[in-house]
């Protein structure tokens, strides 16, 4: 059971005053569903503002706080921006500017003739001073002058910075003091603050020691959990399987296996012949052919007169796997069954009987396949598909009920760099499918200067005229949401004017039904060009869409570009991805786009992304899936992981049951980072 001290942190964000479904969704997209997630949503950077008495004290490009009086509203026709002219004490003026549909709100917070304190970035537009989307407007100076250093957080569409800041504050106020789990000597040597103090500091300003401490906590939790899993796994014996290849010979594959697949299968077979239980991770990009490898592993068990099970994260995926495995294994004589939470009554009973008496050889399903009531005659092999969010350990536990531990193969499509693989999956051996099946059309990727957008539009027009479909992706990142949305809408309007009604727009501020409807029209081919912000929903699969344009590609992370690009190249046709780049491109930015052109290897992109980050350039929003950690960044992982590793090992050597006071604190840590499956193993003995 989770220590009661942590309960306030694990309260749902939706229980917080003012968080309804409208905010719930954008928060969820950022992975912020509980207060715990909010306190660990650390600032990406800080804005340092200067309070000035009048505009002439400030310079263009500077972040300022100044008192001004609105004197005039200037609405523009159509989709143009809304402006409010505001004057300082000297009579100098600035045009406060809003894109999108914020005019109502702007009028309300800036009544004519009433002085207000305004914070934002001073820019120049033609001859006039301008401030686009002022960040704060207040009646009195207190709040704005009291916080001249402001944290900036990663946002998602539908969530403003101010709103998120307030939520984080609320969450921080609910954070309790926790017992110290870091070794006192280390804590002192590094000059790290206590946990709660570190959190408060990390949100308030640039405090490297505080950030390091928080990162270290996460690394320590992961190392402790991995060691506990490994220790438990080693203490049990597995089932050595002698397979003769008889079933595998009868699999009907319409293709030959790739070298990488053969290698992985060989590694798996030799692991499974040992009495130590296999603990292996199969890493391979989407489409690299993991399913066939899983099937072979399952059939090895069947050849040895044992059973295999395959666990999928969702019911849909379970059904897909069941269909695929049944088709491929039709000639092998293996009896395959599907078991999900939906199966009830007779049908379920008969599957349970089959698993118990051994007449079912392979069971595919959701977590239902490991419920208490499900017993196997001789389960010797478990495949776990798509591991990331919870880590392997938690799922592994499910397989460790018996005295004899089945062999386990975990599969993931997230290509993460080798060093991070060690950190995340340190307890496992790794097989990589680093070779795509042949015949896959490479996606022709080109980097195009933004000035050539006319040519690009012409190319899209030709593509559509030839019966094809295409994606046009506009960036929607970070804090200038208003501008991004305005840009996406403007692009949509321009493309629609040129190409007609076959163009549709999807972005995160649409109601979900409207979004689904637009996606459905595109999938059905009724719309030919989908203009989208980054929220091209996962699972979109339109083989006829073979062209993708990505605007301002330099603003995306490599992992995200890789994912986006994966939406094309799904059919027979030759696919093209055009990366439009802005003019002010840094050296690193140039290198990153060149990499995208050069390779489609997700592993290589992940490695290079890490390397380029090492260069000290802040690449902006961290993409989920980049590293297995949320708090620790790549640099911290490299610097602090060895320390955490040694510290964890020492603690477990001295206090394997985590019974000492520090051990008890370490348990709290494991729960805090949801690595509590480690604690469960302690109880198991
Ligand atoms: P993953 O699960 O790794 O994303 P899948 O196992 O679903 O990938 O395989 C993707 C597609 O590639 C499937 O249609 C599969 O039949 C096909 N495939 C797998 N291995 C090969 C191969 N060696 N040669 C040709 N096609 C293959
Ligand atoms: Mg798959």
XYZ file of C-alpha atoms and ligand atoms in Angstrom:
713
model
C 0.000 0.000 0.000
C 1.144 3.486 -0.831
C 2.404 5.411 2.223
C -0.339 7.773 3.395
C 2.035 10.758 3.281
C 1.962 10.526 -0.494
C -1.814 10.567 -0.851
C -2.151 14.325 -1.433
C 0.341 14.073 -4.285
C -1.562 11.288 -5.967
C -4.884 13.161 -5.924
C -6.323 13.591 -9.416
C -5.836 16.974 -11.056
C -9.493 16.946 -12.038
C -10.336 17.169 -8.326
C -8.628 20.556 -8.142
C -10.920 23.572 -8.148
C -11.450 24.888 -11.641
C -10.152 21.914 -13.578
C -13.012 20.631 -15.685
C -12.923 18.459 -18.790
C -11.874 21.446 -20.906
C -8.601 21.733 -19.025
C -8.444 18.048 -18.265
C -7.696 17.096 -21.843
C -4.749 19.398 -22.503
C -3.349 18.461 -19.110
C -3.698 14.802 -19.939
C -1.858 15.299 -23.203
C 1.075 16.551 -21.163
C 0.796 13.549 -18.872
C -0.388 15.751 -16.004
C -3.201 13.796 -14.438
C -2.277 13.951 -10.762
C -0.824 16.625 -8.500
C 2.353 14.593 -8.428
C 2.739 15.101 -12.158
C 2.237 18.846 -11.759
C 4.939 19.288 -9.124
C 7.308 17.400 -11.396
C 6.377 19.456 -14.434
C 9.512 21.551 -14.098
C 9.960 24.855 -15.932
C 11.592 24.705 -19.335
C 13.141 28.066 -18.663
C 12.528 31.351 -16.904
C 11.552 34.720 -18.260
C 13.371 37.531 -16.557
C 11.408 40.775 -16.727
C 12.348 44.335 -15.902
C 9.967 46.813 -14.376
C 10.097 50.141 -16.226
C 8.405 53.443 -15.499
C 7.864 54.291 -19.147
C 8.307 52.761 -22.595
C 11.366 54.838 -23.445
C 13.265 53.107 -20.635
C 12.801 49.774 -22.379
C 14.373 48.423 -25.520
C 12.834 46.424 -28.318
C 12.944 42.687 -27.657
C 12.959 43.156 -23.901
C 10.579 41.526 -21.435
C 9.037 44.270 -19.356
C 6.391 45.173 -16.809
C 4.911 48.635 -17.236
C 1.799 50.567 -16.226
C -0.274 51.826 -19.161
C -3.731 53.122 -19.972
C -5.728 51.727 -22.930
C -6.974 54.539 -25.156
C -8.368 52.883 -28.270
C -9.669 49.551 -29.623
C -8.777 48.648 -33.205
C -10.597 45.642 -34.604
C -9.480 44.588 -38.063
C -11.562 42.972 -40.748
C -11.802 39.204 -41.171
C -9.206 37.056 -39.507
C -6.803 39.885 -38.809
C -5.538 40.614 -35.316
C -7.285 42.683 -32.671
C -5.314 45.645 -31.317
C -5.542 47.868 -28.289
C -3.554 51.070 -28.156
C -2.180 51.728 -24.665
C -0.213 54.733 -23.465
C 2.338 55.150 -20.711
C 2.644 58.182 -18.401
C 4.629 60.101 -21.062
C 1.983 59.549 -23.688
C 4.103 57.081 -25.683
C 2.034 54.180 -26.968
C 2.250 50.509 -27.775
C -0.144 48.350 -29.827
C -1.207 45.362 -27.766
C -2.020 42.690 -30.323
C -4.095 39.512 -30.277
C -4.439 36.910 -32.975
C -7.256 34.384 -32.967
C -10.426 34.854 -31.011
C -9.220 36.666 -27.933
C -10.740 40.087 -28.570
C -13.553 39.688 -26.044
C -11.203 38.734 -23.306
C -8.812 41.572 -24.182
C -11.570 44.208 -24.031
C -12.741 42.930 -20.700
C -9.342 43.024 -19.060
C -8.381 46.371 -20.594
C -11.271 48.846 -20.222
C -10.562 52.169 -21.945
C -9.193 54.886 -19.702
C -8.261 52.621 -16.804
C -4.637 52.128 -15.872
C -3.351 48.547 -15.859
C -0.046 46.793 -15.192
C 1.009 44.870 -18.255
C 3.788 42.282 -18.712
C 5.074 41.053 -22.040
C 7.716 41.335 -24.701
C 8.191 44.679 -26.378
C 8.490 44.322 -30.143
C 8.468 46.600 -33.101
C 5.981 46.365 -35.959
C 6.794 48.791 -38.721
C 7.222 52.150 -37.002
C 5.158 51.321 -33.924
C 5.907 49.472 -30.736
C 3.891 46.317 -30.331
C 3.302 43.678 -27.701
C 1.822 40.421 -29.029
C -0.366 38.532 -26.560
C 0.710 40.340 -23.369
C 1.383 37.652 -20.816
C -0.129 39.313 -17.779
C -2.547 42.138 -17.126
C -3.267 43.233 -13.567
C -5.066 46.075 -11.838
C -2.385 46.519 -9.235
C 1.332 46.132 -9.385
C 1.777 43.591 -6.584
C 1.639 40.276 -8.401
C 3.602 41.416 -11.437
C 6.371 43.212 -9.615
C 6.608 40.431 -7.049
C 7.489 37.836 -9.661
C 9.812 39.358 -12.190
C 11.382 35.952 -12.766
C 8.652 33.817 -14.209
C 8.742 30.070 -14.866
C 7.823 28.984 -18.395
C 6.337 25.520 -18.735
C 5.752 23.200 -21.632
C 2.133 23.675 -22.687
C -0.307 21.918 -24.917
C -3.101 23.380 -26.990
C -5.916 24.677 -24.853
C -3.786 25.435 -21.830
C -2.369 28.877 -21.060
C 0.810 29.553 -19.183
C -0.955 31.532 -16.477
C -3.422 28.745 -15.840
C -0.713 26.139 -15.614
C 1.379 28.299 -13.288
C -1.569 28.595 -10.928
C -2.143 24.841 -10.997
C 1.502 24.105 -10.280
C 1.373 26.505 -7.317
C -1.651 24.705 -5.968
C 0.050 21.366 -6.347
C 3.229 22.606 -4.658
C 1.209 23.865 -1.711
C -0.159 20.350 -1.281
C 3.284 18.724 -1.304
C 4.228 17.252 2.086
C 7.672 16.982 3.637
C 9.095 13.546 2.926
C 11.744 11.527 4.761
C 15.254 11.709 3.284
C 16.215 8.747 1.094
C 19.509 10.085 -0.204
C 22.620 8.973 1.632
C 23.460 11.838 4.057
C 27.135 11.982 3.033
C 26.227 12.400 -0.631
C 23.558 14.960 0.129
C 26.055 17.061 2.020
C 28.837 16.671 -0.487
C 26.607 17.779 -3.350
C 24.980 20.568 -1.367
C 21.517 19.372 -2.309
C 18.386 20.676 -0.577
C 15.743 18.419 0.959
C 13.039 17.089 -1.373
C 10.288 19.638 -0.807
C 12.715 22.538 -0.692
C 14.260 21.344 -3.949
C 10.868 21.278 -5.647
C 9.987 24.792 -4.535
C 13.356 26.139 -5.657
C 13.224 24.388 -9.009
C 9.970 26.138 -9.859
C 11.154 29.514 -8.667
C 14.356 30.118 -10.551
C 17.510 28.566 -11.922
C 18.779 26.365 -9.120
C 21.029 23.657 -10.564
C 21.467 21.925 -7.204
C 17.710 21.618 -6.788
C 17.243 20.296 -10.329
C 20.062 17.809 -9.813
C 18.584 16.529 -6.612
C 15.215 15.933 -8.228
C 16.822 14.203 -11.187
C 18.900 12.084 -8.879
C 15.767 10.976 -7.021
C 14.270 9.695 -10.233
C 17.436 7.863 -11.221
C 17.816 6.347 -7.780
C 14.220 5.088 -7.872
C 14.758 3.462 -11.237
C 18.008 1.808 -10.191
C 16.544 0.503 -6.950
C 13.539 -0.960 -8.723
C 15.648 -2.599 -11.407
C 17.914 -4.175 -8.814
C 14.992 -5.507 -6.846
C 13.475 -7.056 -9.956
C 16.743 -8.574 -11.011
C 17.425 -9.988 -7.580
C 14.002 -11.540 -7.409
C 14.308 -12.948 -10.886
C 17.677 -14.522 -10.164
C 16.411 -16.196 -7.048
C 13.919 -18.253 -8.985
C 14.420 -20.937 -11.489
C 12.887 -20.990 -14.912
C 12.002 -23.727 -17.298
C 14.684 -24.830 -19.775
C 12.954 -25.506 -23.071
C 14.178 -27.941 -25.663
C 12.692 -27.054 -29.003
C 13.081 -29.017 -32.237
C 11.851 -26.478 -34.761
C 8.995 -28.731 -35.894
C 6.240 -26.158 -35.385
C 8.235 -23.198 -36.611
C 8.929 -25.022 -39.857
C 5.198 -24.946 -40.577
C 4.653 -21.229 -40.125
C 3.378 -19.790 -43.379
C 5.443 -16.684 -44.007
C 4.978 -14.937 -47.344
C 8.502 -13.522 -46.920
C 11.939 -14.470 -45.691
C 13.078 -13.234 -42.293
C 15.444 -10.291 -42.120
C 18.921 -10.780 -40.710
C 17.922 -8.829 -37.617
C 14.865 -11.025 -37.068
C 16.948 -14.194 -37.423
C 19.507 -12.875 -34.988
C 16.856 -11.963 -32.423
C 15.170 -15.344 -32.719
C 18.523 -17.086 -32.261
C 19.213 -15.080 -29.113
C 15.781 -15.873 -27.762
C 16.056 -19.574 -28.495
C 19.349 -19.920 -26.692
C 18.031 -17.960 -23.689
C 14.995 -20.188 -23.485
C 17.133 -23.303 -23.409
C 18.639 -22.142 -20.101
C 17.140 -22.739 -16.712
C 17.641 -19.093 -15.730
C 14.491 -17.291 -16.817
C 14.941 -15.191 -19.947
C 14.506 -11.475 -19.474
C 14.901 -9.916 -22.875
C 13.834 -6.688 -24.504
C 13.055 -6.629 -28.205
C 13.480 -3.116 -29.569
C 12.326 -2.285 -33.050
C 10.784 0.671 -34.812
C 7.181 0.469 -35.934
C 7.042 -1.894 -38.906
C 10.314 -3.651 -38.149
C 8.516 -7.001 -37.775
C 8.374 -7.721 -34.054
C 5.221 -9.826 -34.311
C 6.896 -12.614 -36.240
C 9.685 -12.771 -33.689
C 7.087 -13.007 -30.924
C 5.355 -15.837 -32.727
C 8.573 -17.811 -33.076
C 9.300 -17.344 -29.386
C 5.836 -18.585 -28.474
C 6.194 -21.598 -30.774
C 9.484 -22.534 -29.119
C 7.476 -23.032 -25.938
C 4.855 -25.043 -27.787
C 7.503 -27.281 -29.357
C 8.715 -28.034 -25.845
C 5.168 -29.034 -24.840
C 4.650 -25.898 -22.796
C 2.372 -22.874 -23.154
C 2.941 -19.286 -24.227
C 1.039 -16.075 -23.539
C 1.097 -12.700 -25.235
C 0.042 -9.583 -23.350
C -1.114 -6.518 -25.291
C -1.747 -3.067 -23.803
C -5.213 -2.643 -25.341
C -8.045 -4.834 -26.457
C -7.762 -3.642 -30.048
C -4.117 -4.606 -30.192
C -4.878 -7.948 -28.569
C -7.440 -8.709 -31.281
C -5.007 -7.658 -33.993
C -2.292 -9.903 -32.597
C -4.708 -12.787 -32.271
C -5.745 -12.439 -35.903
C -2.153 -12.203 -37.140
C -0.826 -15.083 -35.071
C -3.785 -17.303 -35.975
C -3.224 -16.669 -39.665
C 0.528 -17.225 -39.620
C 0.360 -20.262 -37.340
C -2.596 -21.948 -39.030
C -0.453 -24.795 -40.344
C 1.476 -25.406 -37.136
C -1.310 -27.156 -35.257
C -0.873 -24.759 -32.329
C -4.147 -23.950 -30.613
C -4.395 -20.188 -30.080
C -7.024 -18.440 -27.964
C -7.990 -14.844 -27.294
C -8.872 -13.747 -23.765
C -9.928 -10.202 -22.908
C -11.830 -8.577 -20.083
C -14.919 -8.665 -22.279
C -15.179 -12.436 -22.392
C -17.813 -13.651 -19.969
C -19.729 -16.788 -19.102
C -19.431 -19.946 -21.169
C -16.866 -18.715 -23.662
C -14.592 -17.564 -20.858
C -15.055 -20.793 -18.917
C -14.042 -22.853 -21.879
C -10.870 -20.803 -22.432
C -9.978 -21.109 -18.752
C -10.443 -24.882 -18.987
C -8.261 -25.024 -22.058
C -5.472 -23.121 -20.334
C -5.722 -25.337 -17.293
C -5.744 -28.654 -19.132
C -3.153 -27.524 -21.645
C -5.298 -27.907 -24.763
C -4.715 -24.223 -25.508
C -1.084 -23.673 -26.475
C -0.989 -19.920 -26.843
C -3.157 -17.317 -25.165
C -3.300 -13.751 -26.481
C -5.003 -11.016 -24.501
C -5.045 -7.998 -22.255
C -4.061 -8.022 -18.597
C -7.060 -10.350 -18.116
C -4.732 -13.215 -19.005
C -2.907 -12.799 -15.704
C -5.856 -12.420 -13.361
C -6.013 -14.526 -10.219
C -8.634 -16.800 -11.689
C -6.565 -17.670 -14.744
C -4.360 -20.704 -14.247
C -2.070 -22.304 -16.793
C -1.021 -25.905 -17.014
C 2.520 -25.119 -17.975
C 3.164 -21.486 -18.855
C 6.765 -21.160 -19.979
C 6.902 -18.106 -22.218
C 5.374 -14.635 -21.925
C 5.539 -11.892 -24.524
C 4.693 -8.350 -23.386
C 3.960 -5.928 -26.201
C 4.564 -2.173 -26.120
C 6.233 -1.341 -22.885
C 6.835 2.190 -21.925
C 4.718 4.115 -19.544
C 4.924 1.751 -16.614
C 8.227 0.132 -17.205
C 8.746 -3.523 -17.639
C 9.004 -4.432 -13.997
C 5.381 -3.928 -13.151
C 4.223 -6.223 -15.885
C 6.925 -8.725 -15.090
C 5.458 -9.141 -11.672
C 2.355 -10.562 -13.220
C 4.375 -13.394 -14.565
C 6.106 -14.200 -11.330
C 3.376 -15.806 -9.362
C 4.500 -19.378 -9.667
C 7.538 -21.082 -8.263
C 8.933 -21.426 -11.736
C 9.238 -18.222 -13.658
C 8.321 -18.194 -17.345
C 10.729 -16.760 -19.890
C 9.855 -13.225 -20.770
C 10.206 -11.159 -23.928
C 9.189 -7.487 -23.723
C 8.716 -5.569 -26.963
C 8.935 -1.842 -27.511
C 8.741 0.396 -30.551
C 10.323 3.388 -28.866
C 13.828 3.744 -30.196
C 15.903 5.078 -27.342
C 19.669 5.470 -27.282
C 21.814 2.672 -25.976
C 22.894 4.414 -22.778
C 19.296 5.114 -21.940
C 18.292 1.572 -22.723
C 20.704 0.478 -20.044
C 19.221 2.943 -17.605
C 15.657 1.989 -18.264
C 15.938 -1.700 -18.917
C 19.196 -2.435 -17.139
C 17.896 -5.728 -15.857
C 17.267 -7.058 -19.337
C 19.217 -8.357 -22.270
C 18.436 -6.519 -25.468
C 17.779 -7.635 -29.028
C 17.421 -4.919 -31.619
C 15.608 -5.108 -34.914
C 17.770 -2.516 -36.599
C 16.894 -3.556 -40.126
C 13.597 -2.940 -41.854
C 11.959 -5.677 -43.932
C 12.917 -5.346 -47.600
C 10.590 -3.812 -50.131
C 9.663 -1.033 -47.778
C 9.739 2.173 -49.801
C 12.104 4.650 -48.210
C 10.497 8.017 -47.587
C 12.135 10.577 -49.823
C 12.901 13.394 -47.370
C 13.958 16.837 -48.536
C 14.757 20.051 -46.743
C 13.307 23.081 -48.502
C 13.849 26.759 -47.689
C 10.657 28.455 -46.547
C 10.887 31.052 -49.330
C 10.169 28.304 -51.810
C 6.736 27.678 -50.370
C 5.175 28.590 -53.723
C 6.856 25.587 -55.353
C 5.786 23.404 -52.476
C 2.150 24.382 -52.850
C 2.383 23.699 -56.573
C 3.808 20.246 -55.824
C 0.950 19.544 -53.430
C -1.522 20.638 -56.094
C -0.013 18.234 -58.639
C -0.009 15.452 -56.071
C -3.700 15.914 -55.300
C -4.557 16.204 -58.980
C -2.925 12.822 -59.495
C -5.322 11.255 -56.980
C -3.043 11.345 -53.970
C -3.656 12.655 -50.475
C -1.340 14.694 -48.304
C -0.656 16.057 -44.835
C 0.399 19.619 -44.125
C 1.757 19.985 -40.603
C 2.041 23.358 -38.871
C 3.979 23.641 -35.636
C 2.060 24.207 -32.450
C 4.628 24.313 -29.782
C 5.392 26.128 -26.595
C 4.109 29.353 -25.329
C 3.143 31.333 -28.395
C 0.049 29.286 -28.972
C -1.986 32.227 -30.199
C 0.432 33.003 -32.982
C 0.850 29.357 -33.904
C -2.875 28.839 -34.154
C -3.252 32.009 -36.189
C -0.524 30.800 -38.529
C -2.150 27.400 -38.964
C -5.531 28.972 -39.702
C -3.998 31.414 -42.141
C -2.216 28.583 -43.929
C -5.426 26.600 -44.074
C -7.311 29.564 -45.524
C -4.641 30.151 -48.170
C -4.476 26.489 -49.181
C -8.239 26.255 -49.336
C -8.426 29.287 -51.559
C -5.917 27.740 -53.919
C -6.959 24.085 -53.798
C -10.647 24.264 -52.993
C -12.937 22.372 -50.654
C -10.836 19.247 -50.516
C -8.749 20.842 -47.751
C -9.606 20.320 -44.095
C -8.125 21.606 -40.848
C -7.568 19.799 -37.570
C -6.177 21.323 -34.395
C -6.386 20.742 -30.686
C -8.907 23.474 -29.969
C -11.592 21.774 -32.004
C -14.175 19.809 -30.102
C -13.291 16.111 -30.130
C -16.314 15.232 -32.286
C -15.367 17.844 -34.862
C -11.835 16.534 -34.888
C -12.917 12.936 -35.289
C -15.292 13.901 -38.073
C -12.544 15.726 -39.976
C -10.148 12.815 -39.546
C -12.802 10.393 -40.741
C -13.447 12.455 -43.869
C -9.763 12.441 -44.629
C -9.426 8.709 -44.014
C -12.413 8.077 -46.315
C -10.763 10.119 -49.057
C -13.498 12.790 -49.099
C -10.905 15.350 -48.092
C -7.574 15.201 -49.874
C -5.351 17.522 -47.856
C -5.236 17.528 -44.077
C -3.787 20.678 -42.540
C -2.922 19.814 -38.974
C -1.079 20.966 -35.946
C 0.986 18.274 -34.273
C -2.081 16.500 -33.005
C -2.352 14.055 -35.852
C -3.900 11.438 -33.649
C -2.023 8.254 -33.089
C -3.537 5.461 -35.098
C -4.138 7.543 -38.196
C -3.409 5.182 -41.018
C -4.158 6.436 -44.522
C -2.005 4.492 -46.993
C -3.086 6.736 -49.863
C -1.505 9.754 -48.153
C 2.034 9.679 -49.470
C 3.082 13.303 -49.201
C 3.803 15.234 -46.030
C 4.824 18.865 -45.686
C 6.146 20.001 -42.312
C 6.376 23.741 -41.803
C 9.121 25.214 -39.607
C 10.527 21.758 -39.209
C 13.396 23.090 -37.106
C 10.982 23.714 -34.269
C 10.232 20.018 -33.816
C 12.291 17.448 -31.940
C 13.914 14.704 -34.001
C 11.846 12.036 -32.316
C 8.696 13.945 -33.119
C 9.696 14.487 -36.742
C 10.420 10.787 -36.999
C 6.998 9.967 -35.624
C 5.224 12.441 -37.878
C 7.035 11.204 -40.935
C 5.968 7.671 -40.076
C 2.418 8.653 -41.119
C 3.475 8.420 -44.750
C 5.183 5.501 -46.420
C 2.451 3.140 -45.315
C 1.201 2.069 -48.690
C 2.657 0.851 -51.958
C 3.331 4.290 -53.374
C 6.540 6.288 -53.305
C 6.346 8.687 -50.342
C 7.801 12.153 -49.934
C 8.353 14.296 -46.856
C 9.191 17.984 -47.334
C 10.743 19.745 -44.378
C 10.324 23.506 -44.678
C 12.958 25.401 -42.768
C 13.040 29.007 -41.635
C 15.942 31.268 -42.568
C 17.431 31.770 -39.122
C 18.620 28.229 -38.704
C 21.330 27.452 -36.157
C 24.222 25.127 -36.901
C 22.637 22.405 -34.795
C 19.282 22.978 -36.422
C 20.902 22.510 -39.815
C 22.555 19.304 -38.676
C 19.339 17.912 -37.271
C 17.371 18.451 -40.451
C 20.198 16.956 -42.474
C 19.955 13.858 -40.308
C 16.278 13.518 -41.034
C 17.100 13.543 -44.706
C 19.877 11.052 -44.300
C 18.300 8.325 -42.223
C 15.049 6.659 -41.363
C 16.631 4.659 -38.612
C 14.846 5.580 -35.394
C 17.771 4.321 -33.307
C 20.259 6.454 -35.124
C 18.014 9.501 -34.799
C 17.649 8.866 -31.085
C 21.426 8.562 -30.625
C 22.136 11.684 -32.625
C 19.440 13.671 -30.883
C 21.123 12.865 -27.606
C 24.518 13.813 -28.979
C 23.296 17.118 -30.361
C 21.617 17.925 -27.075
C 24.936 17.391 -25.357
C 26.130 20.450 -27.246
C 24.348 22.630 -24.721
C 21.705 23.983 -27.040
C 18.287 24.011 -25.495
C 16.090 22.264 -27.983
C 12.863 23.191 -26.334
C 10.008 21.008 -25.323
C 11.042 17.569 -24.375
C 9.233 15.000 -26.436
C 7.706 12.109 -24.613
C 9.548 8.947 -25.419
C 12.850 10.762 -25.827
C 14.236 9.317 -22.657
C 12.647 6.970 -20.176
C 12.796 9.709 -17.564
C 10.660 12.735 -16.990
C 12.758 14.710 -14.566
C 16.339 13.820 -15.404
C 17.580 15.143 -18.730
C 20.135 13.466 -20.937
C 23.079 15.291 -19.432
C 21.978 14.549 -15.875
C 21.461 10.908 -16.715
C 25.020 10.598 -17.910
C 26.448 12.474 -14.945
C 24.285 11.168 -12.103
C 23.273 7.669 -13.118
C 26.553 6.030 -12.051
C 26.191 7.621 -8.605
C 22.608 6.445 -8.305
C 23.622 2.987 -9.419
C 26.312 2.639 -6.745
C 24.115 4.164 -4.094
C 21.274 1.773 -4.871
C 23.585 -1.229 -4.818
C 25.033 -0.265 -1.448
C 21.627 0.262 0.056
C 20.402 -3.109 -1.135
C 23.527 -4.872 0.050
C 23.183 -3.396 3.526
C 19.450 -3.406 3.867
C 17.989 -5.772 1.310
C 14.557 -5.687 2.896
C 14.501 -1.882 3.027
C 13.703 -2.137 6.730
C 15.991 0.571 8.150
C 14.743 4.156 8.422
C 16.548 5.005 5.207
C 15.128 1.848 3.642
C 11.653 3.002 4.603
C 12.339 6.371 2.986
C 13.507 4.543 -0.131
C 10.158 2.755 -0.228
C 8.448 6.151 -0.245
C 10.710 7.109 -3.133
C 9.728 4.000 -5.082
C 6.055 4.826 -4.648
C 6.636 8.449 -5.558
C 8.094 7.398 -8.905
C 5.639 4.556 -9.341
C 8.300 1.947 -9.185
C 6.492 0.308 -6.296
C 6.529 -3.073 -7.996
C 9.984 -3.142 -6.417
C 8.362 -2.921 -2.995
C 5.942 -5.697 -3.881
C 8.898 -7.947 -4.619
C 10.206 -7.339 -1.110
C 7.057 -8.737 0.368
C 7.188 -11.734 -1.922
C 10.493 -12.591 -0.264
P 5.977 -4.083 -35.616
O 5.096 -4.852 -34.670
O 7.434 -4.264 -35.302
O 5.601 -2.671 -35.749
P 4.880 -5.898 -37.529
O 5.294 -7.130 -36.867
O 3.454 -5.504 -37.395
O 5.800 -4.702 -37.077
O 5.294 -6.001 -39.066
C 4.982 -4.966 -39.970
C 4.686 -5.550 -41.336
O 5.874 -6.085 -41.917
C 3.702 -6.687 -41.294
O 2.810 -6.523 -42.366
C 4.556 -7.922 -41.486
O 3.843 -8.969 -42.089
C 5.674 -7.427 -42.364
N 6.943 -8.160 -42.207
C 7.478 -8.606 -41.052
N 8.671 -9.216 -41.274
C 8.890 -9.142 -42.602
C 9.957 -9.598 -43.469
N 11.014 -10.227 -42.977
N 9.852 -9.342 -44.773
C 8.775 -8.681 -45.272
N 7.744 -8.248 -44.530
C 7.790 -8.460 -43.203
Mg 3.539 -4.351 -33.329
